[in-house]
Short mmCIF file of C-alpha atoms and ligand atoms in Angstrom, two decimals:
data_model
loop_
_atom_site.label_atom_id
_atom_site.label_comp_id
_atom_site.label_asym_id
_atom_site.label_seq_id
_atom_site.Cartn_x
_atom_site.Cartn_y
_atom_site.Cartn_z
CA UNK A 1 99.79 55.77 102.29
CA UNK A 2 97.97 59.36 102.05
CA UNK A 3 94.98 60.67 104.56
CA UNK A 4 92.77 60.02 101.65
CA UNK A 5 93.53 56.30 101.30
CA UNK A 6 92.88 55.94 105.11
CA UNK A 7 89.61 56.86 105.29
CA UNK A 8 88.73 54.61 102.29
CA UNK A 9 90.17 51.66 104.55
CA UNK A 10 86.88 49.57 105.91
CA UNK A 11 87.05 49.91 110.05
CA UNK A 12 88.24 46.80 111.58
CA UNK A 13 85.59 44.87 112.56
CA UNK A 14 86.16 44.72 116.47
CA UNK A 15 83.09 42.92 117.31
CA UNK A 16 84.98 39.56 115.75
CA UNK A 17 86.95 37.38 117.28
CA UNK A 18 88.95 35.91 114.34
CA UNK A 19 91.91 37.33 112.51
CA UNK A 20 92.65 36.95 109.34
CA UNK A 21 96.33 37.51 108.16
CA UNK A 22 96.76 38.20 104.55
CA UNK A 23 99.44 36.00 102.79
CA UNK A 24 100.78 37.97 99.88
CA UNK A 25 102.70 34.82 98.45
CA UNK A 26 100.37 34.76 95.55
CA UNK A 27 100.38 38.18 95.13
CA UNK A 28 102.09 40.31 91.91
CA UNK A 29 105.40 39.48 93.55
CA UNK A 30 106.72 42.40 90.91
CA UNK A 31 104.48 44.53 93.25
CA UNK A 32 104.20 43.48 96.75
CA UNK A 33 104.06 47.16 98.26
CA UNK A 34 100.68 47.54 96.38
CA UNK A 35 99.63 44.26 97.26
CA UNK A 36 100.25 45.43 101.11
CA UNK A 37 98.26 48.27 100.50
CA UNK A 38 95.60 46.38 98.88
CA UNK A 39 95.30 43.72 102.06
CA UNK A 40 95.13 46.45 104.10
CA UNK A 41 92.67 48.23 102.50
CA UNK A 42 90.87 44.95 101.68
CA UNK A 43 90.26 44.85 106.14
CA UNK A 44 93.06 42.44 107.04
CA UNK A 45 94.37 42.23 110.57
CA UNK A 46 97.70 41.43 109.62
CA UNK A 47 100.06 40.84 106.65
CA UNK A 48 101.57 37.27 106.58
CA UNK A 49 104.71 37.19 104.93
CA UNK A 50 105.97 33.27 103.59
CA UNK A 51 109.94 33.66 103.79
CA UNK A 52 110.83 30.60 101.70
CA UNK A 53 115.12 29.76 101.29
CA UNK A 54 114.66 27.29 98.02
CA UNK A 55 116.29 24.41 101.12
CA UNK A 56 113.87 23.40 103.83
CA UNK A 57 110.74 24.10 100.93
CA UNK A 58 111.24 23.72 97.22
CA UNK A 59 110.32 27.34 96.01
CA UNK A 60 112.18 30.45 96.87
CA UNK A 61 110.35 34.17 97.62
CA UNK A 62 111.65 37.10 99.82
CA UNK A 63 113.56 38.02 102.70
CA UNK A 64 114.39 40.45 105.47
CA UNK A 65 115.59 43.11 103.24
CA UNK A 66 112.02 43.33 101.27
CA UNK A 67 109.99 43.20 104.01
CA UNK A 68 112.14 46.09 105.47
CA UNK A 69 110.74 47.80 101.89
CA UNK A 70 107.47 46.96 102.93
CA UNK A 71 107.17 47.96 106.55
CA UNK A 72 107.26 51.57 105.41
CA UNK A 73 104.02 50.78 103.61
CA UNK A 74 101.30 49.80 106.10
CA UNK A 75 100.64 50.24 110.12
CA UNK A 76 99.62 46.47 109.72
CA UNK A 77 101.36 44.06 111.95
CA UNK A 78 103.47 42.03 110.05
CA UNK A 79 103.73 38.07 110.79
CA UNK A 80 106.98 36.39 109.50
CA UNK A 81 106.62 32.73 108.27
CA UNK A 82 110.25 31.72 107.94
CA UNK A 83 110.60 28.23 105.89
CA UNK A 84 114.64 28.54 106.01
CA UNK A 85 116.73 26.24 107.03
CA UNK A 86 119.08 28.66 109.25
CA UNK A 87 116.80 31.38 111.01
CA UNK A 88 118.86 31.51 113.57
CA UNK A 89 121.67 33.06 111.61
CA UNK A 90 119.21 35.49 110.08
CA UNK A 91 117.16 36.79 112.80
CA UNK A 92 118.49 39.86 114.00
CA UNK A 93 117.77 41.02 110.36
CA UNK A 94 114.04 39.90 110.39
CA UNK A 95 113.55 41.75 113.73
CA UNK A 96 115.44 44.97 112.70
CA UNK A 97 112.96 44.73 109.32
CA UNK A 98 110.04 45.16 111.61
CA UNK A 99 108.77 41.87 111.79
CA UNK A 100 106.14 41.39 114.42
CA UNK A 101 106.11 38.10 115.33
CA UNK A 102 108.50 35.44 113.41
CA UNK A 103 107.55 32.01 113.57
CA UNK A 104 110.02 29.11 112.51
CA UNK A 105 110.02 25.91 111.86
CA UNK A 106 110.25 22.99 114.39
CA UNK A 107 111.77 20.39 111.74
CA UNK A 108 115.35 22.52 111.01
CA UNK A 109 118.38 21.08 112.20
CA UNK A 110 119.46 24.52 113.79
CA UNK A 111 118.95 24.73 117.98
CA UNK A 112 115.54 26.23 118.21
CA UNK A 113 115.40 27.93 121.77
CA UNK A 114 117.99 30.35 121.20
CA UNK A 115 116.17 31.64 118.07
CA UNK A 116 112.56 32.13 119.92
CA UNK A 117 114.85 33.48 122.84
CA UNK A 118 115.97 36.01 120.56
CA UNK A 119 113.17 36.64 119.25
CA UNK A 120 111.26 37.32 122.79
CA UNK A 121 114.08 39.50 123.85
CA UNK A 122 113.26 41.83 121.41
CA UNK A 123 109.59 41.91 122.10
CA UNK A 124 107.94 40.31 119.62
CA UNK A 125 106.25 37.22 119.34
CA UNK A 126 107.97 33.98 118.51
CA UNK A 127 106.12 30.85 117.07
CA UNK A 128 106.65 27.22 115.83
CA UNK A 129 105.20 25.70 112.80
CA UNK A 130 104.93 22.55 111.84
CA UNK A 131 104.33 20.43 108.76
CA UNK A 132 101.17 18.47 108.50
CA UNK A 133 103.34 15.40 109.22
CA UNK A 134 104.55 16.53 112.56
CA UNK A 135 103.53 15.63 115.04
CA UNK A 136 102.87 18.28 117.35
CA UNK A 137 104.28 16.84 120.27
CA UNK A 138 107.89 18.11 118.72
CA UNK A 139 106.68 21.52 119.73
CA UNK A 140 106.69 20.57 123.81
CA UNK A 141 110.33 20.97 124.39
CA UNK A 142 109.56 24.78 123.61
CA UNK A 143 106.33 25.29 124.80
CA UNK A 144 107.63 27.99 127.55
CA UNK A 145 108.88 29.91 124.65
CA UNK A 146 106.23 30.21 122.59
CA UNK A 147 103.28 32.85 121.98
CA UNK A 148 102.24 31.04 118.77
CA UNK A 149 101.83 28.10 117.80
CA UNK A 150 101.13 27.75 113.86
CA UNK A 151 99.35 24.19 112.25
CA UNK A 152 100.54 24.17 108.39
CA UNK A 153 97.38 22.41 106.83
CA UNK A 154 99.16 21.97 103.62
CA UNK A 155 102.72 21.27 102.94
CA UNK A 156 104.47 24.27 102.91
CA UNK A 157 105.84 25.60 100.27
CA UNK A 158 103.17 27.06 97.92
CA UNK A 159 99.50 28.70 98.07
CA UNK A 160 96.49 27.50 96.66
CA UNK A 161 96.75 23.98 97.90
CA UNK A 162 94.06 21.68 99.40
CA UNK A 163 93.33 22.31 103.23
CA UNK A 164 94.07 19.08 105.51
CA UNK A 165 90.81 19.14 107.74
CA UNK A 166 91.99 16.03 109.35
CA UNK A 167 95.52 17.38 110.42
CA UNK A 168 93.86 20.73 112.29
CA UNK A 169 90.96 18.03 114.43
CA UNK A 170 94.42 16.17 115.31
CA UNK A 171 96.35 19.45 116.05
CA UNK A 172 94.19 22.11 117.45
CA UNK A 173 93.41 21.66 121.35
CA UNK A 174 97.11 19.78 121.51
CA UNK A 175 98.68 23.49 120.57
CA UNK A 176 96.01 25.29 122.59
CA UNK A 177 97.68 23.59 125.71
CA UNK A 178 100.89 23.89 124.95
CA UNK A 179 100.22 27.59 125.20
CA UNK A 180 98.44 27.56 128.39
CA UNK A 181 101.23 28.92 130.29
CA UNK A 182 100.58 32.33 128.40
CA UNK A 183 97.70 34.36 130.87
CA UNK A 184 97.02 37.07 127.44
CA UNK A 185 97.69 36.78 123.63
CA UNK A 186 98.69 33.30 123.12
CA UNK A 187 97.92 32.24 119.20
CA UNK A 188 96.97 29.15 117.05
CA UNK A 189 97.26 30.54 113.92
CA UNK A 190 96.06 28.23 111.12
CA UNK A 191 97.95 27.92 107.49
CA UNK A 192 97.13 26.96 104.05
CA UNK A 193 93.72 26.39 101.96
CA UNK A 194 92.12 28.70 104.60
CA UNK A 195 89.21 29.99 102.33
CA UNK A 196 85.58 30.83 102.81
CA UNK A 197 84.54 26.78 102.47
CA UNK A 198 86.97 26.02 104.77
CA UNK A 199 86.41 28.73 107.31
CA UNK A 200 84.07 27.41 109.31
CA UNK A 201 85.81 24.42 110.28
CA UNK A 202 88.64 26.32 111.38
CA UNK A 203 86.29 28.34 113.60
CA UNK A 204 85.24 25.73 115.22
CA UNK A 205 88.67 24.34 116.23
CA UNK A 206 88.75 27.53 117.87
CA UNK A 207 91.80 28.82 115.86
CA UNK A 208 92.41 32.70 116.80
CA UNK A 209 94.29 33.91 112.98
CA UNK A 210 93.45 32.66 109.68
CA UNK A 211 96.05 33.07 107.77
CA UNK A 212 94.51 33.68 103.78
CA UNK A 213 96.53 33.61 100.35
CA UNK A 214 95.61 32.48 97.31
CA UNK A 215 91.28 33.09 98.00
CA UNK A 216 92.16 36.82 98.79
CA UNK A 217 93.84 36.91 95.34
CA UNK A 218 91.73 35.24 92.80
CA UNK A 219 90.81 37.27 89.78
CA UNK A 220 86.88 38.90 89.92
CA UNK A 221 86.96 38.19 93.40
CA UNK A 222 86.33 41.66 95.78
CA UNK A 223 88.96 41.31 98.49
CA UNK A 224 87.33 42.88 101.00
CA UNK A 225 84.57 41.32 101.01
CA UNK A 226 86.35 38.12 101.10
CA UNK A 227 87.92 39.05 104.43
CA UNK A 228 84.85 39.95 105.41
CA UNK A 229 83.23 36.42 104.44
CA UNK A 230 86.45 34.47 105.85
CA UNK A 231 86.31 36.73 109.22
CA UNK A 232 82.50 36.16 109.55
CA UNK A 233 82.15 32.15 108.72
CA UNK A 234 85.20 31.38 111.06
CA UNK A 235 83.05 33.62 114.02
CA UNK A 236 80.16 31.55 113.12
CA UNK A 237 81.80 28.22 113.04
CA UNK A 238 83.46 29.00 116.74
CA UNK A 239 80.34 30.72 117.94
CA UNK A 240 78.16 27.11 116.69
CA UNK A 241 80.93 24.34 116.75
CA UNK A 242 82.52 25.35 120.43
CA UNK A 243 80.93 27.96 121.94
CA UNK A 244 76.81 26.62 122.39
CA UNK A 245 75.94 29.39 120.31
CA UNK A 246 77.18 32.20 121.81
CA UNK A 247 79.09 34.98 119.42
CA UNK A 248 82.40 34.93 120.13
CA UNK A 249 84.00 37.54 122.57
CA UNK A 250 86.83 39.52 120.66
CA UNK A 251 90.06 38.76 122.12
CA UNK A 252 90.76 42.62 123.16
CA UNK A 253 87.61 43.43 124.37
CA UNK A 254 88.72 44.26 128.10
CA UNK A 255 86.79 44.43 131.17
CA UNK A 256 86.87 45.85 134.88
CA UNK A 257 88.41 43.86 137.58
CA UNK A 258 89.41 46.67 140.38
CA UNK A 259 88.82 50.33 141.35
CA UNK A 260 90.62 51.81 143.78
CA UNK A 261 93.11 55.10 144.99
CA UNK A 262 95.53 55.87 142.55
CA UNK A 263 98.69 54.74 144.50
CA UNK A 264 97.00 51.35 145.12
CA UNK A 265 95.66 50.88 141.64
CA UNK A 266 99.38 51.34 140.18
CA UNK A 267 100.65 48.56 142.55
CA UNK A 268 97.94 45.78 141.47
CA UNK A 269 98.37 46.63 137.90
CA UNK A 270 101.81 46.60 138.29
CA UNK A 271 101.33 43.03 140.19
CA UNK A 272 99.18 42.12 136.82
CA UNK A 273 101.02 43.17 133.87
CA UNK A 274 104.32 41.28 135.64
CA UNK A 275 102.90 38.18 134.41
CA UNK A 276 102.21 39.10 130.82
CA UNK A 277 98.50 40.49 131.37
CA UNK A 278 98.15 43.97 129.46
CA UNK A 279 96.49 46.42 132.06
CA UNK A 280 94.61 49.91 131.21
CA UNK A 281 94.00 52.15 134.05
CA UNK A 282 91.57 55.11 133.90
CA UNK A 283 90.79 57.31 136.50
CA UNK A 284 86.77 55.83 136.89
CA UNK A 285 83.74 57.54 137.69
CA UNK A 286 83.19 55.91 140.64
CA UNK A 287 83.98 56.82 144.18
CA UNK A 288 85.48 60.27 145.25
CA UNK A 289 88.48 59.75 147.84
CA UNK A 290 89.48 62.27 150.88
CA UNK A 291 92.50 63.71 148.47
CA UNK A 292 89.53 64.78 145.98
CA UNK A 293 90.31 61.98 143.36
CA UNK A 294 88.23 59.52 142.31
CA UNK A 295 89.40 55.99 142.04
CA UNK A 296 91.12 54.43 138.95
CA UNK A 297 89.68 51.31 137.35
CA UNK A 298 92.12 48.75 136.49
CA UNK A 299 90.53 47.14 133.04
CA UNK A 300 92.18 43.52 131.84
CA UNK A 301 91.73 41.75 128.44
CA UNK A 302 87.87 39.77 128.79
CA UNK A 303 89.54 36.58 128.17
CA UNK A 304 92.44 36.62 130.50
CA UNK A 305 89.93 37.93 133.35
CA UNK A 306 89.29 34.31 134.52
CA UNK A 307 93.20 33.60 135.22
CA UNK A 308 93.71 37.07 136.45
CA UNK A 309 90.71 36.66 139.38
CA UNK A 310 92.30 33.24 140.01
CA UNK A 311 95.60 35.21 140.90
CA UNK A 312 94.88 38.37 142.00
CA UNK A 313 91.60 38.32 143.99
CA UNK A 314 93.69 37.92 147.19
CA UNK A 315 95.71 40.67 146.25
CA UNK A 316 92.84 42.58 145.28
CA UNK A 317 91.36 42.11 148.52
CA UNK A 318 94.01 43.50 150.49
CA UNK A 319 94.28 46.43 148.89
CA UNK A 320 90.62 47.19 149.07
CA UNK A 321 91.34 46.53 152.81
CA UNK A 322 94.31 48.99 152.77
CA UNK A 323 92.27 51.65 150.41
CA UNK A 324 89.45 51.81 154.02
CA UNK A 325 92.42 52.22 156.10
CA UNK A 326 93.97 55.14 154.04
CA UNK A 327 90.42 56.52 153.61
CA UNK A 328 89.95 56.61 157.42
CA UNK A 329 93.06 57.50 158.06
CA UNK A 330 92.39 60.68 156.08
CA UNK A 331 88.96 61.29 157.84
CA UNK A 332 90.39 61.22 161.28
CA UNK A 333 93.05 63.75 160.14
CA UNK A 334 90.47 65.82 158.81
CA UNK A 335 88.13 65.77 161.91
CA UNK A 336 87.15 68.13 164.24
CA UNK A 337 89.08 67.13 167.09
CA UNK A 338 92.17 67.78 165.84
CA UNK A 339 92.65 71.84 164.49
CA UNK A 340 96.10 71.31 164.09
CA UNK A 341 95.95 68.83 161.74
CA UNK A 342 93.91 71.35 159.09
CA UNK A 343 96.56 72.69 157.21
CA UNK A 344 97.42 69.15 156.40
CA UNK A 345 97.18 68.66 152.31
CA UNK A 346 95.47 65.73 151.26
CA UNK A 347 98.45 64.74 149.64
CA UNK A 348 100.81 64.69 152.45
CA UNK A 349 98.43 62.60 154.34
CA UNK A 350 97.98 60.01 151.15
CA UNK A 351 102.12 59.60 150.82
CA UNK A 352 101.91 58.99 154.85
CA UNK A 353 99.10 56.25 154.60
CA UNK A 354 100.72 54.62 151.96
CA UNK A 355 104.00 54.43 153.86
C1 DX5 B 401 102.12 27.74 102.17
C2 DX5 B 401 102.76 29.16 102.87
C3 DX5 B 401 101.13 29.86 103.44
C4 DX5 B 401 100.55 29.76 101.83
C5 DX5 B 401 98.83 30.12 101.87
O1 DX5 B 401 103.67 27.63 102.49
O2 DX5 B 401 103.24 29.32 104.03
O3 DX5 B 401 101.43 30.82 103.86
O4 DX5 B 401 101.02 31.20 101.23
O5 DX5 B 401 98.14 30.08 100.82
P1 DX5 B 401 96.94 29.38 100.65
O6 DX5 B 401 96.00 30.71 101.36
O7 DX5 B 401 96.71 29.68 98.97
O8 DX5 B 401 97.08 27.79 100.88
ZN1 ZN B 402 102.96 30.78 105.66
#
C-alpha cells in the first residue's frame, strides 16, 4: 500500500463502540488482496477470514497459506474464523500466518482446550463459535480460556443468509457472562446476516464486534457508507436499547486511575497489568516532586476502570501514603538542620526511600 492510499483511507471512528469486522467470503475470491485493500479503505476495523474445509461445513474457501499472503497487504487485525474439523492440527500455521485472533467451533470432535491454550500462548485472542442450534452452555467448560465468543446467527457455510434474531436474543447475555473473568478485551462477536437492517438489534444486545460480509460487497453499494451506517446503527441500538439513551463509550478510551512518583507508579502499573489490563504511564502535569520530577499518571481503559478500582483502590492508597513519606523524607533531608546532606542528590535519596 502506498502512502497515497493511506491518506485516502477514512479515519477510524474512535468515538464509536461497535467494531466492524469485514468478511471477505463474498468478495471476488480470485482477487482477495484487492478485497482486503477495499475493506481497509472503507474504514473496517478488522478483516474476518472464513476458513472452511468442506467437511465441518459444506463449503471450501482458503487456508493459512492464503492468509499469510494477505497479511502483507494490510495493517488491519485479522480475525480467523476456522470452520474446520481439525483446527488443532493446523493451529501453528494460522498463528504463523499472522492472525490476531483465532476462533474455532465448539462442535468439533477434536480436543478444544489445547488449541485455545496454544492460541493464547502465542499472545493472540482465542475464541469459540457455536452454530445457531448449539446451546451456549456448551462453551462453559472453556470459559476461562476465552477472549472471544462468536455467536453464529446463520448456519455456518455461506454468506448472504437471513439473520436469526431469536438466536442472538437467547445467547447474547450468557455469552457476555462467559467472558466475565476478563477485566479487559472481552469480545462478543456476531456473525451472519448483519447489515443495515439488523445492525440496530445487534447493537441493542451489547455486541462488541459485528461481522459484515455480503452487505459490503453488494453491487452498487458504497462500501465505506455501508460500514459507517452499520456502525452508527449498532451504536444507536446500544445507546437506546441498553444504555438509557447515553451514547456508548468507545472501548479503547482511557481514563486516569492514579498519579504517583515514577517508582511507585511503576509498581502499581505492574500489578494492574498482571491481571490483563493494559496501562498507559505518562509523565503528568500535576505535582512536582522534591526530585524535580512531576508525578506520573496511570491511564486504564475506561470500561475496565470499575474492576480496576475494585481490586486496586487499596494498593493505590498504600502507594499514595508511601509517596507522602517519600516526599517528607526528601524535605527532611533537604532541611537546613542537616547541612551535610546538601551534597546528596535527589535520586540517591529516592533510591534510599524506595528501599
Ligand atoms: C458464514 C461465515 C460468515 C459470513 C457472513 O459461515 O462465517 O462470516 O461470511 O456473511 P454475511 O454477512 O453475508 O452473512
Ligand atoms: Zn465467519
